[in-house]
Every structure is written in C-alpha cells, then in structure tokens.
Amino acid sequence: MEQTLFKNSFRNKVLVEFMTTIIQKIRDFPPRYLLILALIGLGLAYNFSGILPLEPQGRHHWRQTDCASFAWNYYNGNGNLFTPAMNNVLSNGKGQAVAEFPVIYWVSGMLYRLFGPHVFILRLINILIVFSGLWALSGICKNLIDDSFWSIFIPLLVYTSPFFVYYSSGFIPDPPAIALCMWAWYFISAYILSKKKKHFIVAILFFTLAALIKVSAAISIVVCVIIVLGNRLIYSRLKNGNPSVFYQKTWVYLLYFLGAVMVIITWYMYASWYSTRFEYNHFTGIIRPIYQTSTENITRILRDIRTQLPYFYMPTMHIFLGGLFVYIITQYKKVRYELLIIPILLSIGGFIYLSIFFQLIGGHEYYHLINMLAVASILIVSAYIFSNKHPNISQHWITRTLLIGFLLANVLYSREKMKEYYDPNNAYHREKTAFYEDDFRQYLSSIGLKEDQYIISIPDRSPNNTLYLLKKRGWSSFNNPKHYGEVMQKWTGNFGDIFLIVSDSTTLSDSLLQPALYHKIGTYQEIQIYLLEKK
C-alpha cells in the first residue's frame, strides 16, 4: 500500500514538474513568434490551404478577376510596371487600364514567369502582407503596452473579421493597403520612442505606398497630419511640462507630408490619364455620396448594410467595440491627446469615406474594410488605458481566460462565415461554372482555339470574369451592355479569326447577334461556340 502511494506521489510530482517546465518554456518563447504560430493556426482554421489554389470566386468575384487579370497580363504580356493591362482589350484592342498602383500584381506576374501562372501566388502574397501587418500591430502593442498578452491577443482578435479574412486571402488591394498602414503606424510609435528621424521617414513611405495601392488608406495620412500639427502647435503649448513627442520643427513634418501627397496625387493623375487615353474609366473611383442619394435608395442601402455587418464581425464583437469606444471617450483625462484622437479620427474618417461612396456600398461590401484600422486602434488604446488603470485586473488569469474564450468564439464564427463564402450552393459562389473547368479549356483547344487568339464571351456583364478564367484576351458584353452589335464589329478589325462563346442560349435571339452566327464549330454543355472569320 505504501509502495503504491509512493509511486503515485512520484508520478504526480513528475507530472507537475513536466507541466511546469512546459509552461515556463511557453513563457520564455518570444511572444511575437507565438503570434506567427497562432496566425498559421488561424490560416489552417480558415482553410487557406484549400482556398489558395482556387480561381476568383465567391462574393464580388468580378472585382477579384479584374485584379487577377492584371497579374496574368504582366505574366503573359508587357512586364512594364507602368503599363498594366487586363484581359478585356477594350475598344483599341490593348486593354490598358489602371486604378491602384499595381505593384502587387506586377510582383505576382514576375513570379508567374518564374514558377508558372499559379493563382495561389497572388493569394499568398496578399495573405503574407496582411500577416506582416498584424505582426506590426503586435509591435505597436509592445511599444505602447509592453505586455506579451496584448501583443498577441489584439492582432488575433482583429483577424477574426470574416470580411478581412475573406478578402485578405483573395485578390483585391484593400487588405494589403490596410496592412501597410499598420506598418506605418508601427514606425510612428517607434519614432516617438526612439526619436530617430529614420523611423518617421519609413512611416511616411509606408503611408504613401498604402495610399498608392488603395486611396482610402490616405485617411491614415490625414489623421497623422492632424496629430503632428495638433501636437506641435496646440497640445504641447497647453500642457506645461508635457513636451511635444514630435521634436523636429513643424515645417520639416509638413515637407514630409507634402512629399507623400505629391507622390499620391501624381500617381492618380497618371492613372486617370492612362485609363482615359485607352477609353476605360471604370476604375477611376467616381464618388457616389449619400447627399446625392434618394430617400428610397438610402433606405435600401441601409438595409443592405444591415445584412453586411454580421460579416464584418460577430454581433457581440460589435457591441464589445462600441463599449470600448465609449470607454475611451470617458477616459479622456487619463490619456494623451495623440493617443486618444487616433481611434476617434480613424472612425470619423471611415464614416466620411463610406458616406462619399454610399451608393456603392450595397454591391461593394469590401468598402467596410477601411474601418479595420479604427477597430485595431480602439482595441489598442482601450487595452492601454485599462492595463494602466487596472493592472491587477488586466493581468489576472480570469480576465485573460475570458478574453481568450471570446477570441476563440470569434475565430469559430469567422470560420463558419468562410465556409459560407465558399459554399458551392451560395448564389455568389460562382457564375458560369464551366469556365472554371480544365475540361472546357481543353475542349476549346481541341476545336482550334489558339493561345494568342481573341475571343468574345457573352453574356458576361463583368469586364474580365470569363475572359480571365479562360486566360484569353478579348471582349465581353460589358463592352456594350445593351446590345452586342458594337462588340460584334470587332471581328471586322485586325484581330484575325475570333471565337464567339455564348454561354446563355437566350442571347442567340438578339437581332444584332444574328449575322455572326453563321459558323458554329462546337458545343460544350450548354455553351455554344462560333467562329468569326476575319472579313
């Protein structure tokens, strides 16, 4: 009996020592490396391994095929960064158009040339940029709060937004631009701590690149200007003994910001000229403000927004963020002006941006992504105030256990939404499924479609959807949404023989299409294929 008790006691002692060693190893492990492991874990939970090889599909795959089209044309066409093109060759047969600075598409295209045009490359680049931004967010937490828990918890919680997860694993430029802004804010925090001018210059470079990739990211530049000027001209003078955290002369900062603004304006002027020159202004970002919207449409769009919000975060997360925002406001006496104003201005900036493009939000839910920076700032500032005001509660194991439970609930919620995004039965999942099939592309080759031959794909109201999926250049019914007559005239030009691919037989009754239907060469499932021989 005593021998058994001794064995059990020894076994328990060994187990306790083993668990203590494991816990100590975890504590000693660099927290930001734990963040990397956690982000990889989130990627697995969100099924990135299954998503990476997929062509653009799901919500707003039209815009996503536009982005993927730029990358493919850098691979298959001109590799000049400043002359991007897409699969839809427009009225002049070149397809040259641009909106955001296409550096990500260009890098992807160059990697396609090395490794082949595998779509996972562009998806992976976007994911890695976003993950790096979350790493930078962790650095901000470290600089400001200096607590490993918050340095891991906050970036992970930010990345439980279904919108953010879905689009960061896709093709549109908004998530990478947000990640670059996170890097810019990280270097601002590093500059305040170190007083090294190089940190501020690097921050300006990241702000500039972010705004070039997506103009909405310029909101962060505006916020930074307000903070710097407010600190230099007002706050440091009102608070005796509380010197400015921006030590250089005001005109020096103005020069930095002016340089960034000039670069951004120059690019978008070039983009507008470039697209106008080639008769394609679809990407120029024409505003659709709320004050030009009818009451009926405002009601409809607000209804759309209500259905979109559960994809921004789970409902309890919205309540949580709202509570934290109110908490920050009530604690205004406990925090410096520079820190307090960031979440407020970012929130106001996001609201103004959505108001300017209000009419487009119903069909472009990714516009909400601009608010991810406001979310991150709310979490960081509230954690900073809370951990300083109530350190014992902040560091208590019960508090952190509850927060980890909340994080896991958000992860599971986002995981379910990702399944919904890629559900084959979802109405937004795919259009024209045959265009995703290798068998269809092989069939077209078998009936004579050559690699460099142009096609007309109708009906397809998007610029590049079916054209990109087939990896062919040509036209869609987007070029003439009311009738196909103008599109049909292309085959009288200098483009050689053109394949006409009709994926909806009801369009065959269009009188303007009839003259082109004289040489049918194949059928794939319900898709009719004709040859338009050069006249």
Coordinates of C-alpha atoms in Angstrom, one line a residue, residues 181 184-185 203-212 215-228 256-258 260-261 264 346 373:
C181 CA -0.9 51.3 -42.8
A184 CA 3.3 53.0 -40.9
W185 CA 1.7 53.4 -37.5
A203 CA 6.4 55.6 -41.7
I204 CA 5.8 58.2 -44.4
L205 CA 7.0 55.7 -47.1
F206 CA 4.6 53.1 -45.8
F207 CA 1.7 55.6 -45.7
T208 CA 2.5 56.6 -49.2
L209 CA 2.7 53.1 -50.6
A210 CA -0.6 52.1 -48.8
A211 CA -2.4 55.1 -50.3
L212 CA -1.0 54.3 -53.8
V215 CA -6.6 55.6 -52.0
S216 CA -8.8 55.1 -48.9
A217 CA -5.6 54.4 -46.9
A218 CA -4.8 58.1 -47.2
I219 CA -7.2 58.6 -44.3
S220 CA -4.3 57.5 -42.1
I221 CA -2.1 60.2 -43.5
V222 CA -4.7 62.8 -42.8
V223 CA -5.0 61.5 -39.2
C224 CA -1.2 61.6 -38.8
V225 CA -1.1 65.2 -40.1
I226 CA -3.7 66.3 -37.6
I227 CA -1.9 64.5 -34.7
V228 CA 1.5 66.0 -35.6
Y256 CA 7.4 65.0 -45.4
F257 CA 3.6 65.0 -45.7
L258 CA 3.7 67.3 -48.8
A260 CA 3.8 61.9 -49.7
V261 CA 0.7 63.8 -51.0
I264 CA 0.0 60.1 -54.4
L346 CA -9.9 56.9 -37.9
L373 CA -7.7 50.4 -38.7

